[in-house]
Amino acid sequence: MSYILSVDGGGSKTTYCLYNVEEKEKFYFKGKSTNYKNIGIKKTKENIHDGIEEIFKVNNLNKEEIKFYVFGLAGCDTDEDYKIFREILNSLKIFEDKSIIMNDAELAYKSIYFNEEGCILASGTGSIGFVFLKNKQIRLGGWGSEFSDLGSGYWIGKRFLEKYLLSLEGLEEDEIFKEFNKDLTKPEIVINEYKSITKIASVAKFVIDNYNKSLICKSIVDEAINELSKIVLKMVKIINKEKINLVISGSIASNKIIYKNILKKVKKIEKDKEILFNINNSDLTEGGIKIAFDHLK
């Protein structure tokens, strides 16, 4: 038997898809984050190793049976990031002749539009925009949680927690704070509880779920929508065609409140453009399988 291993590595979790080429069967495994910018290089290497080893163990495989690996990884944004991820894979004896590395947003786009021009807005733990043209790719945002990733889960969660800390000191008022977490009664407890990027990003669901209930939640989400809309509008201008493929991906961007408001803003400004809109709620590793077959040809 021969296999392809497609990996969708996110800021919070990683999906591994083992594809049996002869029998056209798939095996999935969910692992931990593989974004070294969130968890560090050492932990990223451990998580990738553990995920792959678990797949081999459950399916009784050896490394020689994997014909090709495709890694779509959050945090693989620059040449330096690529180099770091390549060194991680090399240390796991997954070499360049049998593998390809790219940003996870590219994987998400190619799972729907494999060889077509278009763009993607991806917002989950982090956020990024990509334009795919015939001869080049153009990236917008995604430079990390400290200075970029606007409109992401981390960005939303951080803003809410800032307000929550103020409320504990009597400097901010909103009934929603009483519903958030009754155990977080002191600022130092909040800071200790929400240390990681993933943990902070997890707060975004609560904020979005209370969009119509809390003015503070609504203002944070509306600001996120504005930031994400700017990315989409810029991508539409770059492509500058009558019909434009747009993929929306990630837990934040694909939320109904978020994407409906983004589309409303974009269509209001770009009235002469036909936006061919797709939410990618499907298995993103499908793109990796297509890429692997294309490469093996």
PDB file of C-alpha atoms in Angstrom:
ATOM      1  CA  MET A   1       0.000   0.000   0.000  1.00  0.00           C
ATOM      2  CA  SER A   2       1.017   3.619  -0.538  1.00  0.00           C
ATOM      3  CA  TYR A   3      -0.212   6.648   1.372  1.00  0.00           C
ATOM      4  CA  ILE A   4      -0.346  10.448   1.380  1.00  0.00           C
ATOM      5  CA  LEU A   5      -0.280  12.325   4.685  1.00  0.00           C
ATOM      6  CA  SER A   6      -1.946  15.749   4.608  1.00  0.00           C
ATOM      7  CA  VAL A   7      -1.589  17.943   7.687  1.00  0.00           C
ATOM      8  CA  ASP A   8      -3.633  21.040   8.576  1.00  0.00           C
ATOM      9  CA  GLY A   9      -1.700  22.655  11.413  1.00  0.00           C
ATOM     10  CA  GLY A  10      -3.518  25.399  13.289  1.00  0.00           C
ATOM     11  CA  GLY A  11      -2.887  27.655  16.234  1.00  0.00           C
ATOM     12  CA  SER A  12      -5.154  25.588  18.494  1.00  0.00           C
ATOM     13  CA  LYS A  13      -5.236  22.096  16.970  1.00  0.00           C
ATOM     14  CA  THR A  14      -3.852  20.055  14.068  1.00  0.00           C
ATOM     15  CA  THR A  15      -5.716  17.668  11.758  1.00  0.00           C
ATOM     16  CA  TYR A  16      -3.843  14.764  10.169  1.00  0.00           C
ATOM     17  CA  CYS A  17      -5.379  12.921   7.209  1.00  0.00           C
ATOM     18  CA  LEU A  18      -3.825   9.664   6.056  1.00  0.00           C
ATOM     19  CA  TYR A  19      -5.012   8.854   2.519  1.00  0.00           C
ATOM     20  CA  ASN A  20      -4.750   5.307   1.154  1.00  0.00           C
ATOM     21  CA  VAL A  21      -3.963   5.841  -2.543  1.00  0.00           C
ATOM     22  CA  GLU A  22      -5.018   2.373  -3.745  1.00  0.00           C
ATOM     23  CA  GLU A  23      -8.197   1.977  -1.693  1.00  0.00           C
ATOM     24  CA  LYS A  24      -9.077   5.705  -1.586  1.00  0.00           C
ATOM     25  CA  GLU A  25      -9.718   5.547   2.148  1.00  0.00           C
ATOM     26  CA  LYS A  26      -8.999   8.223   4.742  1.00  0.00           C
ATOM     27  CA  PHE A  27      -7.975   8.064   8.362  1.00  0.00           C
ATOM     28  CA  TYR A  28      -8.134  11.179  10.529  1.00  0.00           C
ATOM     29  CA  PHE A  29      -6.381  12.119  13.722  1.00  0.00           C
ATOM     30  CA  LYS A  30      -6.676  15.306  15.786  1.00  0.00           C
ATOM     31  CA  GLY A  31      -3.538  16.547  17.462  1.00  0.00           C
ATOM     32  CA  LYS A  32      -2.293  19.598  19.336  1.00  0.00           C
ATOM     33  CA  SER A  33      -1.169  22.985  17.996  1.00  0.00           C
ATOM     34  CA  THR A  34       1.774  23.088  15.605  1.00  0.00           C
ATOM     35  CA  ASN A  35       2.279  26.856  15.401  1.00  0.00           C
ATOM     36  CA  TYR A  36       5.758  27.431  16.802  1.00  0.00           C
ATOM     37  CA  LYS A  37       4.980  31.126  17.307  1.00  0.00           C
ATOM     38  CA  ASN A  38       2.396  30.139  19.896  1.00  0.00           C
ATOM     39  CA  ILE A  39       4.052  27.190  21.619  1.00  0.00           C
ATOM     40  CA  GLY A  40       7.744  27.330  20.676  1.00  0.00           C
ATOM     41  CA  ILE A  41       9.903  25.240  18.337  1.00  0.00           C
ATOM     42  CA  LYS A  42      10.561  22.401  20.777  1.00  0.00           C
ATOM     43  CA  LYS A  43       6.885  21.832  21.547  1.00  0.00           C
ATOM     44  CA  THR A  44       5.938  22.117  17.859  1.00  0.00           C
ATOM     45  CA  LYS A  45       8.433  19.399  16.991  1.00  0.00           C
ATOM     46  CA  GLU A  46       7.073  17.190  19.791  1.00  0.00           C
ATOM     47  CA  ASN A  47       3.456  17.677  18.684  1.00  0.00           C
ATOM     48  CA  ILE A  48       4.173  16.901  15.010  1.00  0.00           C
ATOM     49  CA  HIS A  49       6.200  13.844  16.025  1.00  0.00           C
ATOM     50  CA  ASP A  50       3.484  12.580  18.379  1.00  0.00           C
ATOM     51  CA  GLY A  51       0.718  13.108  15.808  1.00  0.00           C
ATOM     52  CA  ILE A  52       2.527  11.229  13.048  1.00  0.00           C
ATOM     53  CA  GLU A  53       3.667   8.431  15.356  1.00  0.00           C
ATOM     54  CA  GLU A  54       0.090   7.912  16.543  1.00  0.00           C
ATOM     55  CA  ILE A  55      -1.086   7.586  12.933  1.00  0.00           C
ATOM     56  CA  PHE A  56       1.656   5.058  12.181  1.00  0.00           C
ATOM     57  CA  LYS A  57       0.848   3.092  15.326  1.00  0.00           C
ATOM     58  CA  VAL A  58      -2.932   2.914  14.802  1.00  0.00           C
ATOM     59  CA  ASN A  59      -2.569   2.008  11.106  1.00  0.00           C
ATOM     60  CA  ASN A  60       0.452  -0.273  11.552  1.00  0.00           C
ATOM     61  CA  LEU A  61       2.523   1.683   9.028  1.00  0.00           C
ATOM     62  CA  ASN A  62       6.154   2.516   8.559  1.00  0.00           C
ATOM     63  CA  LYS A  63       7.559   5.766   7.170  1.00  0.00           C
ATOM     64  CA  GLU A  64       8.523   4.195   3.827  1.00  0.00           C
ATOM     65  CA  GLU A  65       4.855   3.655   2.960  1.00  0.00           C
ATOM     66  CA  ILE A  66       4.200   7.424   2.926  1.00  0.00           C
ATOM     67  CA  LYS A  67       4.769   8.559  -0.653  1.00  0.00           C
ATOM     68  CA  PHE A  68       4.288  12.263   0.063  1.00  0.00           C
ATOM     69  CA  TYR A  69       3.582  14.666   2.928  1.00  0.00           C
ATOM     70  CA  VAL A  70       1.811  18.027   2.641  1.00  0.00           C
ATOM     71  CA  PHE A  71       1.956  20.397   5.609  1.00  0.00           C
ATOM     72  CA  GLY A  72      -0.293  23.469   5.749  1.00  0.00           C
ATOM     73  CA  LEU A  73       0.945  25.196   8.881  1.00  0.00           C
ATOM     74  CA  ALA A  74      -0.206  28.276  10.756  1.00  0.00           C
ATOM     75  CA  GLY A  75       2.831  30.422  11.457  1.00  0.00           C
ATOM     76  CA  CYS A  76       4.568  29.528   8.188  1.00  0.00           C
ATOM     77  CA  ASP A  77       4.468  33.101   6.929  1.00  0.00           C
ATOM     78  CA  THR A  78       7.973  34.073   5.815  1.00  0.00           C
ATOM     79  CA  ASP A  79      11.118  32.501   4.357  1.00  0.00           C
ATOM     80  CA  GLU A  80      12.531  32.316   7.879  1.00  0.00           C
ATOM     81  CA  ASP A  81       9.387  30.520   9.126  1.00  0.00           C
ATOM     82  CA  TYR A  82       9.678  28.061   6.245  1.00  0.00           C
ATOM     83  CA  LYS A  83      13.282  27.404   7.183  1.00  0.00           C
ATOM     84  CA  ILE A  84      12.317  26.712  10.810  1.00  0.00           C
ATOM     85  CA  PHE A  85       9.547  24.300   9.835  1.00  0.00           C
ATOM     86  CA  ARG A  86      11.825  22.605   7.313  1.00  0.00           C
ATOM     87  CA  GLU A  87      14.441  22.051  10.019  1.00  0.00           C
ATOM     88  CA  ILE A  88      11.753  20.590  12.289  1.00  0.00           C
ATOM     89  CA  LEU A  89      10.647  18.151   9.581  1.00  0.00           C
ATOM     90  CA  ASN A  90      14.211  17.263   8.631  1.00  0.00           C
ATOM     91  CA  SER A  91      14.906  16.392  12.267  1.00  0.00           C
ATOM     92  CA  LEU A  92      11.940  13.996  12.042  1.00  0.00           C
ATOM     93  CA  LYS A  93      13.450  12.513   8.846  1.00  0.00           C
ATOM     94  CA  ILE A  94      10.737  14.024   6.639  1.00  0.00           C
ATOM     95  CA  PHE A  95      12.842  15.507   3.869  1.00  0.00           C
ATOM     96  CA  GLU A  96      12.215  17.966   1.044  1.00  0.00           C
ATOM     97  CA  ASP A  97      12.049  15.340  -1.716  1.00  0.00           C
ATOM     98  CA  LYS A  98       8.928  13.796  -0.135  1.00  0.00           C
ATOM     99  CA  SER A  99       7.203  16.794   1.421  1.00  0.00           C
ATOM    100  CA  ILE A 100       5.967  20.307   0.859  1.00  0.00           C
ATOM    101  CA  ILE A 101       5.282  23.072   3.399  1.00  0.00           C
ATOM    102  CA  MET A 102       2.927  26.040   3.059  1.00  0.00           C
ATOM    103  CA  ASN A 103       0.724  28.307   5.127  1.00  0.00           C
ATOM    104  CA  ASP A 104      -2.509  26.676   6.292  1.00  0.00           C
ATOM    105  CA  ALA A 105      -4.547  29.364   4.497  1.00  0.00           C
ATOM    106  CA  GLU A 106      -3.149  28.161   1.171  1.00  0.00           C
ATOM    107  CA  LEU A 107      -4.214  24.633   2.069  1.00  0.00           C
ATOM    108  CA  ALA A 108      -7.723  25.903   2.838  1.00  0.00           C
ATOM    109  CA  TYR A 109      -7.963  27.780  -0.463  1.00  0.00           C
ATOM    110  CA  LYS A 110      -6.676  24.911  -2.595  1.00  0.00           C
ATOM    111  CA  SER A 111      -9.125  22.478  -1.040  1.00  0.00           C
ATOM    112  CA  ILE A 112     -11.818  24.428  -2.963  1.00  0.00           C
ATOM    113  CA  TYR A 113     -10.042  26.230  -5.832  1.00  0.00           C
ATOM    114  CA  PHE A 114      -6.991  24.180  -6.655  1.00  0.00           C
ATOM    115  CA  ASN A 115      -5.566  25.928  -9.715  1.00  0.00           C
ATOM    116  CA  GLU A 116      -7.835  28.968  -9.983  1.00  0.00           C
ATOM    117  CA  GLU A 117      -7.086  32.581  -9.146  1.00  0.00           C
ATOM    118  CA  GLY A 118      -8.800  34.085  -6.135  1.00  0.00           C
ATOM    119  CA  CYS A 119      -8.349  34.953  -2.486  1.00  0.00           C
ATOM    120  CA  ILE A 120      -8.937  33.673   1.024  1.00  0.00           C
ATOM    121  CA  LEU A 121      -9.674  35.292   4.346  1.00  0.00           C
ATOM    122  CA  ALA A 122      -8.706  32.986   7.195  1.00  0.00           C
ATOM    123  CA  SER A 123      -9.450  33.919  10.785  1.00  0.00           C
ATOM    124  CA  GLY A 124      -9.302  31.486  13.670  1.00  0.00           C
ATOM    125  CA  THR A 125      -6.767  31.806  16.465  1.00  0.00           C
ATOM    126  CA  GLY A 126      -4.895  34.186  14.134  1.00  0.00           C
ATOM    127  CA  SER A 127      -5.913  35.911  10.904  1.00  0.00           C
ATOM    128  CA  ILE A 128      -4.457  36.301   7.418  1.00  0.00           C
ATOM    129  CA  GLY A 129      -5.454  37.084   3.834  1.00  0.00           C
ATOM    130  CA  PHE A 130      -3.947  35.534   0.693  1.00  0.00           C
ATOM    131  CA  VAL A 131      -4.384  36.440  -2.964  1.00  0.00           C
ATOM    132  CA  PHE A 132      -3.549  33.665  -5.430  1.00  0.00           C
ATOM    133  CA  LEU A 133      -2.674  34.888  -8.929  1.00  0.00           C
ATOM    134  CA  LYS A 134      -1.254  32.880 -11.815  1.00  0.00           C
ATOM    135  CA  ASN A 135       2.343  33.834 -11.186  1.00  0.00           C
ATOM    136  CA  LYS A 136       2.429  34.958  -7.570  1.00  0.00           C
ATOM    137  CA  GLN A 137       0.848  35.030  -4.141  1.00  0.00           C
ATOM    138  CA  ILE A 138       0.202  38.192  -2.134  1.00  0.00           C
ATOM    139  CA  ARG A 139      -0.245  38.032   1.600  1.00  0.00           C
ATOM    140  CA  LEU A 140      -2.020  40.484   3.905  1.00  0.00           C
ATOM    141  CA  GLY A 141      -1.652  40.367   7.676  1.00  0.00           C
ATOM    142  CA  GLY A 142      -0.858  37.328   9.763  1.00  0.00           C
ATOM    143  CA  TRP A 143       2.325  38.736  11.267  1.00  0.00           C
ATOM    144  CA  GLY A 144       1.672  37.388  14.727  1.00  0.00           C
ATOM    145  CA  SER A 145      -0.466  38.151  17.734  1.00  0.00           C
ATOM    146  CA  GLU A 146       1.471  41.111  19.091  1.00  0.00           C
ATOM    147  CA  PHE A 147       1.326  43.435  16.077  1.00  0.00           C
ATOM    148  CA  SER A 148      -1.025  41.808  13.584  1.00  0.00           C
ATOM    149  CA  ASP A 149      -3.717  39.083  13.324  1.00  0.00           C
ATOM    150  CA  LEU A 150      -6.429  41.747  13.458  1.00  0.00           C
ATOM    151  CA  GLY A 151      -9.963  40.409  13.827  1.00  0.00           C
ATOM    152  CA  SER A 152      -8.728  37.004  14.980  1.00  0.00           C
ATOM    153  CA  GLY A 153      -9.912  34.914  17.899  1.00  0.00           C
ATOM    154  CA  TYR A 154      -6.897  36.010  19.925  1.00  0.00           C
ATOM    155  CA  TRP A 155      -7.534  39.662  19.036  1.00  0.00           C
ATOM    156  CA  ILE A 156     -11.208  39.436  20.088  1.00  0.00           C
ATOM    157  CA  GLY A 157     -10.456  37.488  23.267  1.00  0.00           C
ATOM    158  CA  LYS A 158      -7.706  39.868  24.346  1.00  0.00           C
ATOM    159  CA  ARG A 159      -9.938  42.909  23.984  1.00  0.00           C
ATOM    160  CA  PHE A 160     -12.702  41.329  26.009  1.00  0.00           C
ATOM    161  CA  LEU A 161     -10.295  40.283  28.778  1.00  0.00           C
ATOM    162  CA  GLU A 162      -8.925  43.830  28.920  1.00  0.00           C
ATOM    163  CA  LYS A 163     -12.466  45.064  29.559  1.00  0.00           C
ATOM    164  CA  TYR A 164     -13.084  42.279  32.071  1.00  0.00           C
ATOM    165  CA  LEU A 165     -10.018  43.248  34.097  1.00  0.00           C
ATOM    166  CA  LEU A 166     -11.266  46.834  34.196  1.00  0.00           C
ATOM    167  CA  SER A 167     -14.680  45.643  35.385  1.00  0.00           C
ATOM    168  CA  LEU A 168     -13.085  43.851  38.349  1.00  0.00           C
ATOM    169  CA  GLU A 169     -11.663  47.206  39.435  1.00  0.00           C
ATOM    170  CA  GLY A 170     -14.926  49.061  38.880  1.00  0.00           C
ATOM    171  CA  LEU A 171     -13.657  50.879  35.793  1.00  0.00           C
ATOM    172  CA  GLU A 172     -15.994  49.203  33.265  1.00  0.00           C
ATOM    173  CA  GLU A 173     -19.617  48.154  33.532  1.00  0.00           C
ATOM    174  CA  ASP A 174     -21.673  45.622  31.578  1.00  0.00           C
ATOM    175  CA  GLU A 175     -24.013  42.870  32.772  1.00  0.00           C
ATOM    176  CA  ILE A 176     -22.186  40.385  30.505  1.00  0.00           C
ATOM    177  CA  PHE A 177     -19.192  40.363  32.845  1.00  0.00           C
ATOM    178  CA  LYS A 178     -21.311  38.594  35.465  1.00  0.00           C
ATOM    179  CA  GLU A 179     -21.947  35.755  33.016  1.00  0.00           C
ATOM    180  CA  PHE A 180     -18.378  35.290  31.808  1.00  0.00           C
ATOM    181  CA  ASN A 181     -16.640  33.358  34.580  1.00  0.00           C
ATOM    182  CA  LYS A 182     -17.723  33.667  38.191  1.00  0.00           C
ATOM    183  CA  ASP A 183     -14.478  32.092  39.430  1.00  0.00           C
ATOM    184  CA  LEU A 184     -12.347  34.890  37.958  1.00  0.00           C
ATOM    185  CA  THR A 185     -12.826  37.360  40.800  1.00  0.00           C
ATOM    186  CA  LYS A 186      -9.432  39.094  40.807  1.00  0.00           C
ATOM    187  CA  PRO A 187      -7.180  40.483  38.031  1.00  0.00           C
ATOM    188  CA  GLU A 188      -4.296  38.232  39.061  1.00  0.00           C
ATOM    189  CA  ILE A 189      -6.544  35.153  38.712  1.00  0.00           C
ATOM    190  CA  VAL A 190      -7.543  36.236  35.182  1.00  0.00           C
ATOM    191  CA  ILE A 191      -3.923  36.808  34.164  1.00  0.00           C
ATOM    192  CA  ASN A 192      -2.889  33.430  35.559  1.00  0.00           C
ATOM    193  CA  GLU A 193      -5.786  31.652  33.825  1.00  0.00           C
ATOM    194  CA  TYR A 194      -5.265  33.241  30.393  1.00  0.00           C
ATOM    195  CA  LYS A 195      -1.550  32.934  29.737  1.00  0.00           C
ATOM    196  CA  SER A 196      -1.488  31.247  26.324  1.00  0.00           C
ATOM    197  CA  ILE A 197      -2.578  32.550  22.923  1.00  0.00           C
ATOM    198  CA  THR A 198      -4.867  29.537  22.482  1.00  0.00           C
ATOM    199  CA  LYS A 199      -6.565  30.113  25.834  1.00  0.00           C
ATOM    200  CA  ILE A 200      -7.110  33.818  25.118  1.00  0.00           C
ATOM    201  CA  ALA A 201      -8.499  32.996  21.664  1.00  0.00           C
ATOM    202  CA  SER A 202     -11.012  30.606  23.247  1.00  0.00           C
ATOM    203  CA  VAL A 203     -12.804  33.632  24.779  1.00  0.00           C
ATOM    204  CA  ALA A 204     -13.849  34.818  21.289  1.00  0.00           C
ATOM    205  CA  LYS A 205     -16.717  32.318  21.106  1.00  0.00           C
ATOM    206  CA  PHE A 206     -18.281  33.787  24.252  1.00  0.00           C
ATOM    207  CA  VAL A 207     -17.914  37.312  22.854  1.00  0.00           C
ATOM    208  CA  ILE A 208     -19.480  36.466  19.475  1.00  0.00           C
ATOM    209  CA  ASP A 209     -22.272  34.409  21.083  1.00  0.00           C
ATOM    210  CA  ASN A 210     -23.248  37.518  23.077  1.00  0.00           C
ATOM    211  CA  TYR A 211     -23.114  39.903  20.102  1.00  0.00           C
ATOM    212  CA  ASN A 212     -26.813  40.781  20.373  1.00  0.00           C
ATOM    213  CA  LYS A 213     -26.848  40.798  24.160  1.00  0.00           C
ATOM    214  CA  SER A 214     -23.954  43.033  25.162  1.00  0.00           C
ATOM    215  CA  LEU A 215     -22.874  46.428  23.826  1.00  0.00           C
ATOM    216  CA  ILE A 216     -19.261  45.657  24.742  1.00  0.00           C
ATOM    217  CA  CYS A 217     -19.321  42.333  22.898  1.00  0.00           C
ATOM    218  CA  LYS A 218     -21.007  43.965  19.910  1.00  0.00           C
ATOM    219  CA  SER A 219     -18.439  46.776  19.748  1.00  0.00           C
ATOM    220  CA  ILE A 220     -15.519  44.312  19.871  1.00  0.00           C
ATOM    221  CA  VAL A 221     -17.022  42.064  17.192  1.00  0.00           C
ATOM    222  CA  ASP A 222     -17.950  45.033  14.976  1.00  0.00           C
ATOM    223  CA  GLU A 223     -14.363  46.252  15.176  1.00  0.00           C
ATOM    224  CA  ALA A 224     -13.147  42.774  14.207  1.00  0.00           C
ATOM    225  CA  ILE A 225     -15.562  42.771  11.246  1.00  0.00           C
ATOM    226  CA  ASN A 226     -14.188  46.137  10.110  1.00  0.00           C
ATOM    227  CA  GLU A 227     -10.597  44.901  10.244  1.00  0.00           C
ATOM    228  CA  LEU A 228     -11.367  41.685   8.368  1.00  0.00           C
ATOM    229  CA  SER A 229     -13.421  43.617   5.795  1.00  0.00           C
ATOM    230  CA  LYS A 230     -10.414  45.826   5.053  1.00  0.00           C
ATOM    231  CA  ILE A 231      -8.405  42.713   4.163  1.00  0.00           C
ATOM    232  CA  VAL A 232     -11.131  41.415   1.823  1.00  0.00           C
ATOM    233  CA  LEU A 233     -11.572  44.805   0.124  1.00  0.00           C
ATOM    234  CA  LYS A 234      -7.841  45.058  -0.488  1.00  0.00           C
ATOM    235  CA  MET A 235      -7.726  41.550  -1.956  1.00  0.00           C
ATOM    236  CA  VAL A 236     -10.659  42.336  -4.257  1.00  0.00           C
ATOM    237  CA  LYS A 237      -8.833  45.447  -5.519  1.00  0.00           C
ATOM    238  CA  ILE A 238      -5.644  43.452  -6.133  1.00  0.00           C
ATOM    239  CA  ILE A 239      -7.449  40.831  -8.236  1.00  0.00           C
ATOM    240  CA  ASN A 240      -9.536  43.505 -10.008  1.00  0.00           C
ATOM    241  CA  LYS A 241     -11.802  41.242 -12.045  1.00  0.00           C
ATOM    242  CA  GLU A 242     -15.557  41.148 -12.567  1.00  0.00           C
ATOM    243  CA  LYS A 243     -15.801  37.733 -10.875  1.00  0.00           C
ATOM    244  CA  ILE A 244     -13.668  36.946  -7.858  1.00  0.00           C
ATOM    245  CA  ASN A 245     -13.302  33.666  -5.964  1.00  0.00           C
ATOM    246  CA  LEU A 246     -13.373  34.329  -2.218  1.00  0.00           C
ATOM    247  CA  VAL A 247     -12.905  31.590   0.369  1.00  0.00           C
ATOM    248  CA  ILE A 248     -13.717  32.219   4.021  1.00  0.00           C
ATOM    249  CA  SER A 249     -12.014  29.889   6.491  1.00  0.00           C
ATOM    250  CA  GLY A 250     -11.461  29.548  10.223  1.00  0.00           C
ATOM    251  CA  SER A 251     -13.767  29.477  13.232  1.00  0.00           C
ATOM    252  CA  ILE A 252     -14.037  33.283  13.465  1.00  0.00           C
ATOM    253  CA  ALA A 253     -14.377  34.266   9.807  1.00  0.00           C
ATOM    254  CA  SER A 254     -16.862  31.465   9.091  1.00  0.00           C
ATOM    255  CA  ASN A 255     -19.153  32.489  11.951  1.00  0.00           C
ATOM    256  CA  LYS A 256     -22.462  33.661  10.454  1.00  0.00           C
ATOM    257  CA  ILE A 257     -22.427  37.024  12.246  1.00  0.00           C
ATOM    258  CA  ILE A 258     -18.900  37.741  11.030  1.00  0.00           C
ATOM    259  CA  TYR A 259     -19.024  36.656   7.396  1.00  0.00           C
ATOM    260  CA  LYS A 260     -22.490  38.074   6.666  1.00  0.00           C
ATOM    261  CA  ASN A 261     -21.414  41.511   7.858  1.00  0.00           C
ATOM    262  CA  ILE A 262     -18.130  41.294   5.943  1.00  0.00           C
ATOM    263  CA  LEU A 263     -19.956  40.442   2.721  1.00  0.00           C
ATOM    264  CA  LYS A 264     -22.447  43.238   3.315  1.00  0.00           C
ATOM    265  CA  LYS A 265     -19.623  45.773   3.665  1.00  0.00           C
ATOM    266  CA  VAL A 266     -17.698  44.453   0.657  1.00  0.00           C
ATOM    267  CA  LYS A 267     -20.735  44.351  -1.658  1.00  0.00           C
ATOM    268  CA  LYS A 268     -21.723  47.872  -0.620  1.00  0.00           C
ATOM    269  CA  ILE A 269     -18.355  49.222  -1.764  1.00  0.00           C
ATOM    270  CA  GLU A 270     -17.572  46.847  -4.656  1.00  0.00           C
ATOM    271  CA  LYS A 271     -20.999  46.963  -6.330  1.00  0.00           C
ATOM    272  CA  ASP A 272     -19.670  46.120  -9.790  1.00  0.00           C
ATOM    273  CA  LYS A 273     -17.876  42.937  -8.661  1.00  0.00           C
ATOM    274  CA  GLU A 274     -19.413  39.472  -8.456  1.00  0.00           C
ATOM    275  CA  ILE A 275     -17.974  37.818  -5.352  1.00  0.00           C
ATOM    276  CA  LEU A 276     -18.106  34.022  -5.676  1.00  0.00           C
ATOM    277  CA  PHE A 277     -18.257  33.314  -1.973  1.00  0.00           C
ATOM    278  CA  ASN A 278     -17.391  29.971  -0.359  1.00  0.00           C
ATOM    279  CA  ILE A 279     -17.175  29.071   3.330  1.00  0.00           C
ATOM    280  CA  ASN A 280     -14.642  26.319   3.812  1.00  0.00           C
ATOM    281  CA  ASN A 281     -16.156  24.274   6.604  1.00  0.00           C
ATOM    282  CA  SER A 282     -14.975  21.088   4.961  1.00  0.00           C
ATOM    283  CA  ASP A 283     -11.850  19.094   5.583  1.00  0.00           C
ATOM    284  CA  LEU A 284      -8.935  21.400   4.750  1.00  0.00           C
ATOM    285  CA  THR A 285      -6.617  18.439   4.289  1.00  0.00           C
ATOM    286  CA  GLU A 286      -8.452  17.737   1.003  1.00  0.00           C
ATOM    287  CA  GLY A 287      -6.316  20.502  -0.461  1.00  0.00           C
ATOM    288  CA  GLY A 288      -3.186  18.719   0.717  1.00  0.00           C
ATOM    289  CA  ILE A 289      -4.230  15.493  -1.006  1.00  0.00           C
ATOM    290  CA  LYS A 290      -4.789  17.373  -4.293  1.00  0.00           C
ATOM    291  CA  ILE A 291      -1.410  19.100  -3.941  1.00  0.00           C
ATOM    292  CA  ALA A 292       0.316  15.777  -3.260  1.00  0.00           C
ATOM    293  CA  PHE A 293      -1.178  14.141  -6.371  1.00  0.00           C
ATOM    294  CA  ASP A 294      -0.235  17.128  -8.479  1.00  0.00           C
ATOM    295  CA  HIS A 295       3.333  16.996  -7.183  1.00  0.00           C
ATOM    296  CA  LEU A 296       3.670  13.236  -7.661  1.00  0.00           C
ATOM    297  CA  LYS A 297       2.592  13.550 -11.303  1.00  0.00           C
TER     298      LYS A 297
END
